[in-house]
């Protein structure tokens, strides 16, 4: 049973770092590896200060090893290379032999940011479900009369003798079609779980999206850079939906650039440390796709609302782009997050579970 201790530690939601009596790292469980962006293999035998880095809980470990009492450091910041900083509580306790000599110390790391992110994710899912119900309701109530209006306008247009009346009937037709197209988009929220999974080459999907953007006048003057991780294998996903997701993110990035001149960097990364639970306890690694632009950014006051359907700051926007993108990503079991600095730029990050293609 004790042979399984590392496995047992990996099952914990908290990070665990075991240190020997000289302050050298002996073991990291999976969560600690995620938090500290490293692994037991990489840091075994290194002094704790090197692993704790700027977060500084190394000092607490030294004091415990020197005979001090167990202690908790609250809300310490762990700077990270690839993602935003984490806030963690670090609890340090001595490991004592029966005769009282200190053989080492254990650090428990509890990620406060993660709890907040999970709650946010739950809220998002609930929001998407509620939206689905509203969408089906609206579809039912609005679609039928729209059909009637269209038919009547067509008849009036054909029968009318003068040009002005025909133009008015045409206008009705065009506007009705516009509403119908909008409804089609909105209706997507009402259809739960309709994605079709098939083996997808993510980079091919992104290349297609970038080709589409390149021929669009919108993207003509922007500089697009690809930083693709070649180790990403084919994954099971809905390619058509992903095109829609990335097209919306790409368009938003280009539209945020003053005079459409700016830089859009698309980065893909296989993230073994960031796993998503697909249910049934299966935790799979994720693939991260970042759209980084150096456009206008999003003011603090708008940040909460950008993924709400119909929220737009553009004169010709529908405000459905981001909410649709998020809807499709959530249907894949993934997440879409937006980080932004006003005046500096925006990062839209899609994390997709890596379901292996057979
Ligand atoms: N990369 C970005 N940079 C700056 N602002 C953004 C970015 N992405 C989204 N936004 C803000 O979020 C709002 C909502 O985006 P969303 O894609 O949902 O709708 P839209 O782009 O306004 O319209 P649509 O996508 O339907 O044409 C935008 O109006 C804009 O204010
Ligand atoms: Mg948009």
mmCIF file of C-alpha atoms and ligand atoms in Angstrom:
data_model
loop_
_atom_site.group_PDB
_atom_site.id
_atom_site.type_symbol
_atom_site.label_atom_id
_atom_site.label_comp_id
_atom_site.label_asym_id
_atom_site.label_seq_id
_atom_site.Cartn_x
_atom_site.Cartn_y
_atom_site.Cartn_z
ATOM 1 C CA UNK A 1 0.000 0.000 0.000
ATOM 2 C CA UNK A 2 2.750 2.452 0.968
ATOM 3 C CA UNK A 3 4.359 1.888 -2.406
ATOM 4 C CA UNK A 4 1.317 3.673 -3.758
ATOM 5 C CA UNK A 5 1.915 6.840 -1.755
ATOM 6 C CA UNK A 6 2.947 8.890 -4.814
ATOM 7 C CA UNK A 7 -0.240 7.775 -6.580
ATOM 8 C CA UNK A 8 -2.314 8.664 -3.513
ATOM 9 C CA UNK A 9 -0.675 12.094 -3.355
ATOM 10 C CA UNK A 10 -1.445 12.643 -7.048
ATOM 11 C CA UNK A 11 -5.143 12.144 -6.337
ATOM 12 C CA UNK A 12 -5.204 15.107 -3.930
ATOM 13 C CA UNK A 13 -6.606 18.454 -5.026
ATOM 14 C CA UNK A 14 -3.824 20.194 -3.086
ATOM 15 C CA UNK A 15 -0.200 20.405 -4.096
ATOM 16 C CA UNK A 16 2.257 18.473 -1.907
ATOM 17 C CA UNK A 17 6.011 19.096 -1.801
ATOM 18 C CA UNK A 18 8.173 16.807 0.347
ATOM 19 C CA UNK A 19 11.553 18.135 1.463
ATOM 20 C CA UNK A 20 14.385 16.241 3.206
ATOM 21 C CA UNK A 21 16.202 17.353 6.371
ATOM 22 C CA UNK A 22 18.724 19.398 4.365
ATOM 23 C CA UNK A 23 15.997 21.340 2.598
ATOM 24 C CA UNK A 24 16.279 19.493 -0.701
ATOM 25 C CA UNK A 25 13.178 18.509 -2.640
ATOM 26 C CA UNK A 26 12.308 14.811 -2.511
ATOM 27 C CA UNK A 27 8.904 14.685 -4.156
ATOM 28 C CA UNK A 28 6.210 16.787 -5.849
ATOM 29 C CA UNK A 29 2.705 15.471 -6.450
ATOM 30 C CA UNK A 30 0.816 16.227 -9.675
ATOM 31 C CA UNK A 31 -0.898 19.369 -8.391
ATOM 32 C CA UNK A 32 2.363 20.807 -7.024
ATOM 33 C CA UNK A 33 3.968 20.133 -10.412
ATOM 34 C CA UNK A 34 1.157 22.064 -12.056
ATOM 35 C CA UNK A 35 1.364 24.982 -9.638
ATOM 36 C CA UNK A 36 5.159 25.244 -9.764
ATOM 37 C CA UNK A 37 5.411 24.362 -13.468
ATOM 38 C CA UNK A 38 7.915 21.586 -12.941
ATOM 39 C CA UNK A 39 8.159 17.895 -12.004
ATOM 40 C CA UNK A 40 9.804 15.651 -9.405
ATOM 41 C CA UNK A 41 12.275 14.461 -12.052
ATOM 42 C CA UNK A 42 13.316 18.023 -12.852
ATOM 43 C CA UNK A 43 13.830 19.292 -9.319
ATOM 44 C CA UNK A 44 14.553 16.269 -7.154
ATOM 45 C CA UNK A 45 17.588 17.064 -4.953
ATOM 46 C CA UNK A 46 17.436 20.815 -5.571
ATOM 47 C CA UNK A 47 17.253 23.245 -2.626
ATOM 48 C CA UNK A 48 13.678 24.251 -1.859
ATOM 49 C CA UNK A 49 14.417 27.933 -2.527
ATOM 50 C CA UNK A 50 15.020 27.153 -6.200
ATOM 51 C CA UNK A 51 11.661 25.446 -6.497
ATOM 52 C CA UNK A 52 9.702 27.940 -4.414
ATOM 53 C CA UNK A 53 11.319 30.757 -6.382
ATOM 54 C CA UNK A 54 9.924 34.216 -5.892
ATOM 55 C CA UNK A 55 6.853 32.888 -4.067
ATOM 56 C CA UNK A 56 9.165 32.582 -1.112
ATOM 57 C CA UNK A 57 7.699 29.724 0.941
ATOM 58 C CA UNK A 58 11.244 28.359 1.015
ATOM 59 C CA UNK A 59 11.890 30.533 4.052
ATOM 60 C CA UNK A 60 9.014 28.940 5.966
ATOM 61 C CA UNK A 61 10.398 25.496 5.112
ATOM 62 C CA UNK A 62 13.841 26.459 6.480
ATOM 63 C CA UNK A 63 12.314 27.703 9.691
ATOM 64 C CA UNK A 64 10.353 24.472 10.168
ATOM 65 C CA UNK A 65 13.473 22.391 9.451
ATOM 66 C CA UNK A 66 15.342 24.442 12.052
ATOM 67 C CA UNK A 67 12.829 23.299 14.650
ATOM 68 C CA UNK A 68 10.199 25.989 14.254
ATOM 69 C CA UNK A 69 6.475 25.269 14.516
ATOM 70 C CA UNK A 70 4.264 24.324 11.591
ATOM 71 C CA UNK A 71 2.939 27.408 9.842
ATOM 72 C CA UNK A 72 0.702 28.664 7.055
ATOM 73 C CA UNK A 73 1.636 31.405 4.616
ATOM 74 C CA UNK A 74 -1.540 32.961 3.260
ATOM 75 C CA UNK A 75 -2.147 34.179 -0.262
ATOM 76 C CA UNK A 76 1.362 34.040 -1.576
ATOM 77 C CA UNK A 77 1.797 34.800 -5.236
ATOM 78 C CA UNK A 78 3.396 32.209 -7.498
ATOM 79 C CA UNK A 79 4.666 33.893 -10.661
ATOM 80 C CA UNK A 80 4.452 31.632 -13.692
ATOM 81 C CA UNK A 81 6.150 31.598 -17.032
ATOM 82 C CA UNK A 82 3.290 30.587 -19.275
ATOM 83 C CA UNK A 83 0.128 31.687 -17.532
ATOM 84 C CA UNK A 84 -1.165 34.245 -15.096
ATOM 85 C CA UNK A 85 0.175 34.305 -11.528
ATOM 86 C CA UNK A 86 -1.431 32.025 -8.975
ATOM 87 C CA UNK A 87 -2.457 32.828 -5.431
ATOM 88 C CA UNK A 88 -1.820 29.948 -3.055
ATOM 89 C CA UNK A 89 -1.917 29.171 0.643
ATOM 90 C CA UNK A 90 1.182 27.239 1.700
ATOM 91 C CA UNK A 91 1.036 25.107 4.850
ATOM 92 C CA UNK A 92 4.416 23.846 6.081
ATOM 93 C CA UNK A 93 4.717 21.042 8.646
ATOM 94 C CA UNK A 94 7.720 19.118 9.970
ATOM 95 C CA UNK A 95 8.210 15.409 9.323
ATOM 96 C CA UNK A 96 9.605 14.039 12.577
ATOM 97 C CA UNK A 97 11.046 10.621 13.395
ATOM 98 C CA UNK A 98 9.854 8.785 16.504
ATOM 99 C CA UNK A 99 12.771 10.147 18.522
ATOM 100 C CA UNK A 100 11.803 13.693 17.586
ATOM 101 C CA UNK A 101 14.571 14.406 15.085
ATOM 102 C CA UNK A 102 13.341 16.314 12.084
ATOM 103 C CA UNK A 103 13.621 14.245 8.915
ATOM 104 C CA UNK A 104 12.158 16.768 6.592
ATOM 105 C CA UNK A 105 9.098 18.897 5.914
ATOM 106 C CA UNK A 106 5.891 18.750 3.914
ATOM 107 C CA UNK A 107 4.434 21.737 2.122
ATOM 108 C CA UNK A 108 0.745 21.709 1.240
ATOM 109 C CA UNK A 109 -0.119 24.152 -1.549
ATOM 110 C CA UNK A 110 -3.702 25.104 -2.101
ATOM 111 C CA UNK A 111 -4.455 27.054 -5.244
ATOM 112 C CA UNK A 112 -6.953 29.792 -4.412
ATOM 113 C CA UNK A 113 -7.180 30.896 -8.046
ATOM 114 C CA UNK A 114 -8.298 27.453 -9.156
ATOM 115 C CA UNK A 115 -11.357 27.432 -6.903
ATOM 116 C CA UNK A 116 -12.395 30.789 -8.327
ATOM 117 C CA UNK A 117 -11.839 29.555 -11.898
ATOM 118 C CA UNK A 118 -13.893 26.407 -11.300
ATOM 119 C CA UNK A 119 -16.762 28.412 -9.848
ATOM 120 C CA UNK A 120 -16.576 30.737 -12.835
ATOM 121 C CA UNK A 121 -16.698 27.704 -15.148
ATOM 122 C CA UNK A 122 -19.809 26.353 -13.396
ATOM 123 C CA UNK A 123 -21.490 29.734 -13.687
ATOM 124 C CA UNK A 124 -20.647 29.800 -17.361
ATOM 125 C CA UNK A 125 -22.176 26.386 -17.938
ATOM 126 C CA UNK A 126 -25.326 27.375 -16.114
ATOM 127 C CA UNK A 127 -25.467 30.558 -18.200
ATOM 128 C CA UNK A 128 -25.097 28.615 -21.440
ATOM 129 C CA UNK A 129 -27.909 26.241 -20.414
ATOM 130 C CA UNK A 130 -30.259 29.107 -19.513
ATOM 131 C CA UNK A 131 -29.483 30.779 -22.801
ATOM 132 C CA UNK A 132 -30.423 27.573 -24.600
ATOM 133 C CA UNK A 133 -33.896 27.663 -23.129
ATOM 134 C CA UNK A 134 -34.417 31.300 -24.024
ATOM 135 C CA UNK A 135 -33.174 30.672 -27.553
ATOM 136 C CA UNK A 136 -35.611 27.819 -28.197
ATOM 137 C CA UNK A 137 -38.452 29.936 -26.796
ATOM 138 C CA UNK A 138 -37.643 32.887 -29.019
ATOM 139 C CA UNK A 139 -37.190 30.703 -32.060
ATOM 140 C CA UNK A 140 -40.639 29.313 -31.641
ATOM 141 C CA UNK A 141 -42.337 32.648 -31.076
ATOM 142 C CA UNK A 142 -40.519 34.725 -33.671
ATOM 143 C CA UNK A 143 -39.867 32.320 -36.528
ATOM 144 C CA UNK A 144 -43.471 31.671 -37.488
ATOM 145 C CA UNK A 145 -44.666 35.279 -37.739
ATOM 146 C CA UNK A 146 -41.448 36.130 -39.615
ATOM 147 C CA UNK A 147 -42.375 33.618 -42.292
ATOM 148 C CA UNK A 148 -45.792 35.241 -42.592
ATOM 149 C CA UNK A 149 -44.366 38.743 -42.841
ATOM 150 C CA UNK A 150 -41.937 37.650 -45.532
ATOM 151 C CA UNK A 151 -44.641 36.015 -47.600
ATOM 152 C CA UNK A 152 -46.932 39.045 -47.346
ATOM 153 C CA UNK A 153 -44.147 41.486 -48.271
ATOM 154 C CA UNK A 154 -43.336 39.391 -51.313
ATOM 155 C CA UNK A 155 -46.935 39.495 -52.522
ATOM 156 C CA UNK A 156 -47.184 43.243 -51.913
ATOM 157 C CA UNK A 157 -43.931 43.829 -53.805
ATOM 158 C CA UNK A 158 -45.130 41.858 -56.824
ATOM 159 C CA UNK A 159 -48.525 43.526 -56.910
ATOM 160 C CA UNK A 160 -47.468 47.082 -56.400
ATOM 161 C CA UNK A 161 -47.414 49.286 -59.458
ATOM 162 C CA UNK A 162 -45.004 51.986 -58.384
ATOM 163 C CA UNK A 163 -41.295 51.849 -57.724
ATOM 164 C CA UNK A 164 -41.429 53.278 -54.192
ATOM 165 C CA UNK A 165 -43.788 50.588 -52.903
ATOM 166 C CA UNK A 166 -41.652 47.882 -54.464
ATOM 167 C CA UNK A 167 -38.561 49.339 -52.808
ATOM 168 C CA UNK A 168 -40.396 49.374 -49.467
ATOM 169 C CA UNK A 169 -41.407 45.716 -49.890
ATOM 170 C CA UNK A 170 -37.800 44.840 -50.767
ATOM 171 C CA UNK A 171 -36.611 46.578 -47.645
ATOM 172 C CA UNK A 172 -38.988 44.480 -45.543
ATOM 173 C CA UNK A 173 -37.673 41.329 -47.212
ATOM 174 C CA UNK A 174 -34.051 42.264 -46.562
ATOM 175 C CA UNK A 175 -34.675 43.140 -42.943
ATOM 176 C CA UNK A 176 -36.702 39.989 -42.339
ATOM 177 C CA UNK A 177 -33.855 37.938 -43.805
ATOM 178 C CA UNK A 178 -31.415 39.726 -41.545
ATOM 179 C CA UNK A 179 -33.513 38.897 -38.476
ATOM 180 C CA UNK A 180 -33.825 35.284 -39.655
ATOM 181 C CA UNK A 181 -30.038 35.004 -40.020
ATOM 182 C CA UNK A 182 -29.589 36.462 -36.542
ATOM 183 C CA UNK A 183 -32.094 33.972 -35.176
ATOM 184 C CA UNK A 184 -30.173 31.152 -36.846
ATOM 185 C CA UNK A 185 -27.058 32.241 -35.005
ATOM 186 C CA UNK A 186 -28.915 32.631 -31.750
ATOM 187 C CA UNK A 187 -30.656 29.298 -32.152
ATOM 188 C CA UNK A 188 -27.340 27.536 -31.845
ATOM 189 C CA UNK A 189 -27.590 28.133 -28.094
ATOM 190 C CA UNK A 190 -30.780 26.067 -28.031
ATOM 191 C CA UNK A 191 -29.218 22.964 -29.481
ATOM 192 C CA UNK A 192 -27.341 21.268 -26.733
ATOM 193 C CA UNK A 193 -24.630 18.721 -27.342
ATOM 194 C CA UNK A 194 -24.869 18.692 -31.109
ATOM 195 C CA UNK A 195 -21.172 18.748 -31.863
ATOM 196 C CA UNK A 196 -19.845 15.948 -34.035
ATOM 197 C CA UNK A 197 -16.476 14.645 -32.935
ATOM 198 C CA UNK A 198 -14.044 13.444 -35.577
ATOM 199 C CA UNK A 199 -10.231 13.415 -35.822
ATOM 200 C CA UNK A 200 -9.094 16.990 -36.373
ATOM 201 C CA UNK A 201 -5.715 18.435 -37.218
ATOM 202 C CA UNK A 202 -5.837 21.623 -35.163
ATOM 203 C CA UNK A 203 -3.166 23.405 -37.158
ATOM 204 C CA UNK A 204 -4.947 22.723 -40.412
ATOM 205 C CA UNK A 205 -8.101 24.248 -38.903
ATOM 206 C CA UNK A 206 -6.131 27.323 -37.847
ATOM 207 C CA UNK A 207 -4.469 27.589 -41.271
ATOM 208 C CA UNK A 208 -7.907 27.528 -42.924
ATOM 209 C CA UNK A 209 -9.108 30.268 -40.594
ATOM 210 C CA UNK A 210 -6.041 32.404 -41.293
ATOM 211 C CA UNK A 211 -6.521 31.918 -45.048
ATOM 212 C CA UNK A 212 -10.097 33.135 -44.679
ATOM 213 C CA UNK A 213 -8.973 36.154 -42.682
ATOM 214 C CA UNK A 214 -6.191 36.956 -45.150
ATOM 215 C CA UNK A 215 -8.602 37.318 -48.076
ATOM 216 C CA UNK A 216 -10.952 39.417 -45.951
ATOM 217 C CA UNK A 217 -10.362 43.173 -46.333
ATOM 218 C CA UNK A 218 -10.426 43.231 -42.547
ATOM 219 C CA UNK A 219 -7.161 41.314 -42.330
ATOM 220 C CA UNK A 220 -5.364 42.737 -45.319
ATOM 221 C CA UNK A 221 -3.017 44.980 -43.394
ATOM 222 C CA UNK A 222 -2.479 43.012 -40.225
ATOM 223 C CA UNK A 223 0.631 41.008 -39.536
ATOM 224 C CA UNK A 224 -0.201 37.467 -38.477
ATOM 225 C CA UNK A 225 2.319 35.222 -36.772
ATOM 226 C CA UNK A 226 1.964 31.508 -36.068
ATOM 227 C CA UNK A 227 3.705 29.846 -33.186
ATOM 228 C CA UNK A 228 2.492 26.269 -33.449
ATOM 229 C CA UNK A 229 3.524 23.399 -31.193
ATOM 230 C CA UNK A 230 4.335 20.524 -33.552
ATOM 231 C CA UNK A 231 3.878 17.946 -30.797
ATOM 232 C CA UNK A 232 0.091 18.399 -30.788
ATOM 233 C CA UNK A 233 -1.483 15.198 -32.120
ATOM 234 C CA UNK A 234 -4.788 14.883 -33.933
ATOM 235 C CA UNK A 235 -7.631 15.324 -31.508
ATOM 236 C CA UNK A 236 -11.301 14.433 -31.500
ATOM 237 C CA UNK A 237 -13.247 17.645 -32.053
ATOM 238 C CA UNK A 238 -15.831 19.260 -34.310
ATOM 239 C CA UNK A 239 -13.707 20.910 -37.014
ATOM 240 C CA UNK A 240 -16.508 23.100 -38.435
ATOM 241 C CA UNK A 241 -17.344 24.455 -34.996
ATOM 242 C CA UNK A 242 -13.696 25.145 -34.262
ATOM 243 C CA UNK A 243 -13.454 27.131 -37.504
ATOM 244 C CA UNK A 244 -16.346 29.265 -36.246
ATOM 245 C CA UNK A 245 -14.684 29.703 -32.847
ATOM 246 C CA UNK A 246 -11.310 30.771 -34.250
ATOM 247 C CA UNK A 247 -12.833 32.899 -36.993
ATOM 248 C CA UNK A 248 -14.721 34.898 -34.378
ATOM 249 C CA UNK A 249 -11.612 35.317 -32.227
ATOM 250 C CA UNK A 250 -9.527 36.299 -35.257
ATOM 251 C CA UNK A 251 -12.094 38.815 -36.449
ATOM 252 C CA UNK A 252 -12.345 40.379 -33.013
ATOM 253 C CA UNK A 253 -8.559 40.709 -32.881
ATOM 254 C CA UNK A 254 -8.376 42.388 -36.295
ATOM 255 C CA UNK A 255 -11.330 44.642 -35.547
ATOM 256 C CA UNK A 256 -9.577 45.806 -32.380
ATOM 257 C CA UNK A 257 -6.568 47.103 -34.302
ATOM 258 C CA UNK A 258 -6.535 50.800 -35.069
ATOM 259 C CA UNK A 259 -6.652 51.206 -38.863
ATOM 260 C CA UNK A 260 -6.486 47.386 -38.996
ATOM 261 C CA UNK A 261 -2.729 47.562 -38.693
ATOM 262 C CA UNK A 262 -1.277 45.527 -35.910
ATOM 263 C CA UNK A 263 0.008 42.130 -34.910
ATOM 264 C CA UNK A 264 -1.940 38.976 -34.223
ATOM 265 C CA UNK A 265 0.013 36.054 -32.780
ATOM 266 C CA UNK A 266 -1.562 32.631 -32.674
ATOM 267 C CA UNK A 267 0.080 30.199 -30.314
ATOM 268 C CA UNK A 268 -0.767 26.547 -29.769
ATOM 269 C CA UNK A 269 0.610 24.528 -26.881
ATOM 270 C CA UNK A 270 0.162 21.037 -25.585
ATOM 271 C CA UNK A 271 -0.373 21.529 -21.878
ATOM 272 C CA UNK A 272 0.269 18.389 -19.901
ATOM 273 C CA UNK A 273 0.034 20.303 -16.625
ATOM 274 C CA UNK A 274 -3.418 21.690 -17.284
ATOM 275 C CA UNK A 275 -5.915 18.869 -17.316
ATOM 276 C CA UNK A 276 -9.655 18.771 -17.767
ATOM 277 C CA UNK A 277 -11.943 16.200 -16.232
ATOM 278 C CA UNK A 278 -14.064 14.597 -18.945
ATOM 279 C CA UNK A 279 -16.220 12.926 -16.340
ATOM 280 C CA UNK A 280 -15.784 9.469 -14.895
ATOM 281 C CA UNK A 281 -12.500 10.575 -13.363
ATOM 282 C CA UNK A 282 -10.708 10.708 -16.729
ATOM 283 C CA UNK A 283 -8.408 13.730 -16.639
ATOM 284 C CA UNK A 284 -6.954 14.468 -20.034
ATOM 285 C CA UNK A 285 -4.287 17.025 -20.965
ATOM 286 C CA UNK A 286 -5.404 20.123 -22.807
ATOM 287 C CA UNK A 287 -4.439 21.950 -25.927
ATOM 288 C CA UNK A 288 -4.205 25.715 -25.542
ATOM 289 C CA UNK A 289 -4.807 28.062 -28.465
ATOM 290 C CA UNK A 290 -4.058 31.731 -27.806
ATOM 291 C CA UNK A 291 -5.044 34.664 -29.981
ATOM 292 C CA UNK A 292 -2.893 37.606 -28.884
ATOM 293 C CA UNK A 293 -3.513 40.962 -30.447
ATOM 294 C CA UNK A 294 -1.976 44.371 -29.810
ATOM 295 C CA UNK A 295 -5.255 46.154 -30.442
ATOM 296 C CA UNK A 296 -7.291 48.567 -28.345
ATOM 297 C CA UNK A 297 -7.963 46.164 -25.480
ATOM 298 C CA UNK A 298 -11.122 45.976 -23.420
ATOM 299 C CA UNK A 299 -11.923 48.549 -20.738
ATOM 300 C CA UNK A 300 -12.409 47.152 -17.234
ATOM 301 C CA UNK A 301 -16.038 48.292 -17.267
ATOM 302 C CA UNK A 302 -16.890 46.110 -20.288
ATOM 303 C CA UNK A 303 -14.926 42.999 -19.360
ATOM 304 C CA UNK A 304 -17.716 41.277 -17.455
ATOM 305 C CA UNK A 305 -20.170 41.677 -20.273
ATOM 306 C CA UNK A 306 -18.226 40.910 -23.447
ATOM 307 C CA UNK A 307 -19.382 37.295 -23.687
ATOM 308 C CA UNK A 308 -23.024 38.164 -23.026
ATOM 309 C CA UNK A 309 -25.075 37.710 -26.187
ATOM 310 C CA UNK A 310 -25.770 40.974 -28.018
ATOM 311 C CA UNK A 311 -23.192 42.964 -26.059
ATOM 312 C CA UNK A 312 -21.203 44.889 -28.625
ATOM 313 C CA UNK A 313 -19.224 48.111 -28.802
ATOM 314 C CA UNK A 314 -19.180 48.092 -32.597
ATOM 315 C CA UNK A 315 -21.610 49.959 -34.818
ATOM 316 C CA UNK A 316 -22.150 46.909 -37.040
ATOM 317 C CA UNK A 317 -21.549 44.148 -34.513
ATOM 318 C CA UNK A 318 -24.236 41.715 -33.424
ATOM 319 C CA UNK A 319 -22.459 40.899 -30.185
ATOM 320 C CA UNK A 320 -22.892 37.176 -30.751
ATOM 321 C CA UNK A 321 -19.325 36.318 -31.803
ATOM 322 C CA UNK A 322 -17.785 35.649 -28.417
ATOM 323 C CA UNK A 323 -20.828 34.052 -26.853
ATOM 324 C CA UNK A 324 -21.101 31.645 -29.794
ATOM 325 C CA UNK A 325 -17.398 30.887 -29.598
ATOM 326 C CA UNK A 326 -17.671 30.189 -25.878
ATOM 327 C CA UNK A 327 -20.756 28.054 -26.419
ATOM 328 C CA UNK A 328 -18.949 25.803 -28.889
ATOM 329 C CA UNK A 329 -15.853 25.556 -26.721
ATOM 330 C CA UNK A 330 -17.928 24.615 -23.658
ATOM 331 C CA UNK A 331 -19.699 21.984 -25.780
ATOM 332 C CA UNK A 332 -16.266 20.478 -26.406
ATOM 333 C CA UNK A 333 -15.716 20.376 -22.643
ATOM 334 C CA UNK A 334 -13.203 23.222 -22.862
ATOM 335 C CA UNK A 335 -12.919 26.813 -21.669
ATOM 336 C CA UNK A 336 -12.560 30.216 -23.297
ATOM 337 C CA UNK A 337 -11.019 33.011 -21.277
ATOM 338 C CA UNK A 338 -10.252 36.592 -22.218
ATOM 339 C CA UNK A 339 -7.484 38.642 -20.639
ATOM 340 C CA UNK A 340 -7.061 42.202 -21.719
ATOM 341 C CA UNK A 341 -5.296 45.447 -20.975
ATOM 342 C CA UNK A 342 -6.884 48.578 -22.251
ATOM 343 C CA UNK A 343 -4.668 50.223 -24.827
ATOM 344 C CA UNK A 344 -2.257 47.267 -24.895
ATOM 345 C CA UNK A 345 -4.071 44.296 -26.327
ATOM 346 C CA UNK A 346 -6.091 41.198 -25.681
ATOM 347 C CA UNK A 347 -5.473 37.490 -25.277
ATOM 348 C CA UNK A 348 -8.276 35.065 -26.000
ATOM 349 C CA UNK A 349 -7.351 31.593 -24.772
ATOM 350 C CA UNK A 350 -9.175 28.445 -25.790
ATOM 351 C CA UNK A 351 -8.382 25.289 -23.823
ATOM 352 C CA UNK A 352 -9.628 22.107 -25.422
ATOM 353 C CA UNK A 353 -9.483 18.673 -23.840
ATOM 354 C CA UNK A 354 -7.126 16.439 -25.793
ATOM 355 C CA UNK A 355 -9.356 13.537 -26.711
ATOM 356 C CA UNK A 356 -6.999 11.323 -28.662
ATOM 357 C CA UNK A 357 -8.038 10.335 -32.153
ATOM 358 C CA UNK A 358 -8.171 6.543 -32.487
HETATM 359 N N1 LIG B 1 -9.763 41.093 -29.233
HETATM 360 C C1 LIG B 1 -10.557 42.064 -28.754
HETATM 361 N N2 LIG B 1 -10.073 43.301 -28.519
HETATM 362 C C2 LIG B 1 -10.854 44.284 -28.030
HETATM 363 N N3 LIG B 1 -12.169 44.141 -27.759
HETATM 364 C C3 LIG B 1 -12.729 42.939 -27.965
HETATM 365 C C4 LIG B 1 -11.961 41.838 -28.462
HETATM 366 N N4 LIG B 1 -12.774 40.773 -28.541
HETATM 367 C C5 LIG B 1 -13.988 41.188 -28.128
HETATM 368 N N5 LIG B 1 -13.973 42.482 -27.775
HETATM 369 C C6 LIG B 1 -15.100 43.277 -27.235
HETATM 370 O O1 LIG B 1 -16.169 42.389 -26.940
HETATM 371 C C7 LIG B 1 -17.351 42.775 -27.638
HETATM 372 C C8 LIG B 1 -18.156 41.546 -27.981
HETATM 373 O O2 LIG B 1 -17.474 40.747 -28.937
HETATM 374 P P1 LIG B 1 -18.305 39.784 -29.878
HETATM 375 O O3 LIG B 1 -17.386 39.087 -30.783
HETATM 376 O O4 LIG B 1 -19.204 38.949 -29.034
HETATM 377 O O5 LIG B 1 -19.259 40.755 -30.679
HETATM 378 P P2 LIG B 1 -18.841 41.819 -31.807
HETATM 379 O O6 LIG B 1 -17.476 41.520 -32.308
HETATM 380 O O7 LIG B 1 -19.104 43.163 -31.266
HETATM 381 O O8 LIG B 1 -19.901 41.494 -32.932
HETATM 382 P P3 LIG B 1 -19.913 40.215 -33.900
HETATM 383 O O9 LIG B 1 -18.841 39.294 -33.454
HETATM 384 O O10 LIG B 1 -21.242 39.624 -33.705
HETATM 385 O O11 LIG B 1 -19.675 40.768 -35.254
HETATM 386 C C9 LIG B 1 -16.864 43.574 -28.821
HETATM 387 O O12 LIG B 1 -17.834 44.474 -29.292
HETATM 388 C C10 LIG B 1 -15.638 44.284 -28.249
HETATM 389 O O13 LIG B 1 -16.014 45.416 -27.528
HETATM 390 MG MG1 LIG B 2 -16.926 39.580 -32.873
#
